[in-house]
Amino acid sequence: MADSSHENDFSKTLFVAVHAGAGFHSEEKSAEYKDLCKKACLQAMCLLKKKKPAPEAVTAAVSVLEDSDLSNAGRGSNLTITGCVECDASVMEGCSCMFGAMGCVSGVVNPVQVACRLLQFQQNCSLSLGRVPPSVLVGTGATDWAKQQGFSCEDHQKLITGNSNRMYKKYMRKLERAERLSTAKKARCTDDNGAFATSESQCTHGSSPDLLNFSTSLTSTPGETCSHRDRTISSLRTDSKTSEVTLSSDDGGLDLDKDHRECDAVGEQKGGRDGMVDDLHENPAQDTVGAVCVDWEGNVSAAVSSGGIWLKTPGRLGPAAMYGAGCWAQNAGKGVPGVAVVTSGCGEHVMRTSLAKTCADCLVNAEDATEGLHTCFSQHFLESRLLSGVCSRLAGAVAVRITHTQHSVPDVEVCWGHTTDSMALGYLRGDGQKPKTLISRLSEGCRAGSSFTMSSAVFSH
């Protein structure tokens, strides 16, 4: 009986949560996204139940996401402007807070696996002459190191799928058209002496429906508010079983800074992926994918992977390979909860706000995960001065928070939030029968980039 009880407590410690990107997920493909998240959760949980360490579990989960045509990671990723696949990925573990990342790497089917190997290399390798093992490798150096470690590296053409090639050609046509329109518009705005006109009487500045589908509707509405619902949040702490709560802005978003409200919407992203304006309904691939987990020893870990933005400049490094931006993990300490966070969204927005680390700090210092995530998105993202001038602020995050109590099994909270139209995710506890999967969506009337929604689930004893 004692052994059975111990095994039951062991299974309750295990936890995994994954996401397949924050952006736009069509209703038609909802079942496919949910099934993908389910497979990723089950793959990670299989390893956790075999007492494999947390970094291996999150790596396995993200590998499943990389292998899917639905994701913008690994094979089938977005192409650079020169038609190549360059991926970013990272893994962080909470015990030592070590971090391993691959950036702008080509020819690697599962870059997250190489990032995990680099993490292990730092933990186990002692270099001569007091040299410090690298935590981040980029470009050809990353590819060469992957080969040295025994990873199979393919010609980058083999990582291009039919869909990614089709979308690349589509965006190249749009880019060429946009450049022609820009040239023609500049010519119309030039006076007889060749000087560029700046007044509204000489040239009307604004968005054009033909310019890569940019839209002035991205400008936020003055007077929009979002209140913290303390009563709803408090109810999470009184339920001894799993509970869930969703917070959404009532009127579409937060009241943003004046420069945020008045900035020109031309050049800003319209809801979807990491920095590229597109017809979201035609483009199923989302942004950065990720996973967080808790292993049998209570250690937490996080991992992310991304193909980056469409038509990016070769060598562009995204948040999935940047410390504190794409993922974060730190174990629980004396009176301090353990947290693991993975992010997604517009890469430059995520990087400028160091979103994963910022979110982790908010979760650690809050009464519960919901309050912490609310603080992160409301105060440190949508109202962040680091994004001054950005009209549409796009990001998503999934986090797990583990709190040790007087019981043998710690309390676990999982929470997620996003300012994008939607986010696909799933989570599973060790004693659960099957993963909980869902497509989280902004409430009707809320505007992507200026409002957010968030939810959570609590597993307490």
PDB file of N, CA and C in Angstrom, residues 188-191 196-205:
ATOM      1  N   ARG A 188       4.845  60.505 -56.697  1.00  0.00           N
ATOM      2  CA  ARG A 188       3.699  61.420 -56.660  1.00  0.00           C
ATOM      3  C   ARG A 188       3.860  62.486 -55.588  1.00  0.00           C
ATOM      4  N   CYS A 189       4.623  62.148 -54.542  1.00  0.00           N
ATOM      5  CA  CYS A 189       4.810  63.071 -53.421  1.00  0.00           C
ATOM      6  C   CYS A 189       6.019  63.976 -53.602  1.00  0.00           C
ATOM      7  N   THR A 190       6.629  63.953 -54.763  1.00  0.00           N
ATOM      8  CA  THR A 190       7.792  64.781 -55.028  1.00  0.00           C
ATOM      9  C   THR A 190       7.359  66.020 -55.806  1.00  0.00           C
ATOM     10  N   ASP A 191       7.751  67.199 -55.341  1.00  0.00           N
ATOM     11  CA  ASP A 191       7.319  68.418 -56.026  1.00  0.00           C
ATOM     12  C   ASP A 191       8.133  68.635 -57.294  1.00  0.00           C
ATOM     13  N   PHE A 196      11.121  66.114 -51.538  1.00  0.00           N
ATOM     14  CA  PHE A 196      10.101  65.207 -51.020  1.00  0.00           C
ATOM     15  C   PHE A 196       9.116  65.988 -50.162  1.00  0.00           C
ATOM     16  N   ALA A 197       7.819  65.892 -50.483  1.00  0.00           N
ATOM     17  CA  ALA A 197       6.783  66.617 -49.762  1.00  0.00           C
ATOM     18  C   ALA A 197       6.512  65.964 -48.422  1.00  0.00           C
ATOM     19  N   THR A 198       6.231  66.802 -47.421  1.00  0.00           N
ATOM     20  CA  THR A 198       5.969  66.261 -46.092  1.00  0.00           C
ATOM     21  C   THR A 198       4.617  66.668 -45.539  1.00  0.00           C
ATOM     22  N   SER A 199       3.990  67.695 -46.065  1.00  0.00           N
ATOM     23  CA  SER A 199       2.711  68.145 -45.520  1.00  0.00           C
ATOM     24  C   SER A 199       1.577  67.291 -46.056  1.00  0.00           C
ATOM     25  N   GLU A 200       0.464  67.274 -45.306  1.00  0.00           N
ATOM     26  CA  GLU A 200      -0.680  66.473 -45.711  1.00  0.00           C
ATOM     27  C   GLU A 200      -1.287  67.004 -46.992  1.00  0.00           C
ATOM     28  N   SER A 201      -1.154  68.319 -47.240  1.00  0.00           N
ATOM     29  CA  SER A 201      -1.706  68.891 -48.468  1.00  0.00           C
ATOM     30  C   SER A 201      -0.953  68.408 -49.689  1.00  0.00           C
ATOM     31  N   GLN A 202       0.322  68.085 -49.506  1.00  0.00           N
ATOM     32  CA  GLN A 202       1.139  67.611 -50.622  1.00  0.00           C
ATOM     33  C   GLN A 202       1.019  66.109 -50.817  1.00  0.00           C
ATOM     34  N   CYS A 203       0.903  65.383 -49.707  1.00  0.00           N
ATOM     35  CA  CYS A 203       0.880  63.927 -49.790  1.00  0.00           C
ATOM     36  C   CYS A 203       0.101  63.357 -48.619  1.00  0.00           C
ATOM     37  N   THR A 204      -0.846  62.524 -48.865  1.00  0.00           N
ATOM     38  CA  THR A 204      -1.635  61.910 -47.811  1.00  0.00           C
ATOM     39  C   THR A 204      -0.970  60.631 -47.358  1.00  0.00           C
ATOM     40  N   HIS A 205      -0.589  60.565 -46.066  1.00  0.00           N
ATOM     41  CA  HIS A 205       0.046  59.379 -45.518  1.00  0.00           C
ATOM     42  C   HIS A 205      -1.006  58.531 -44.839  1.00  0.00           C
TER      43      HIS A 205
END
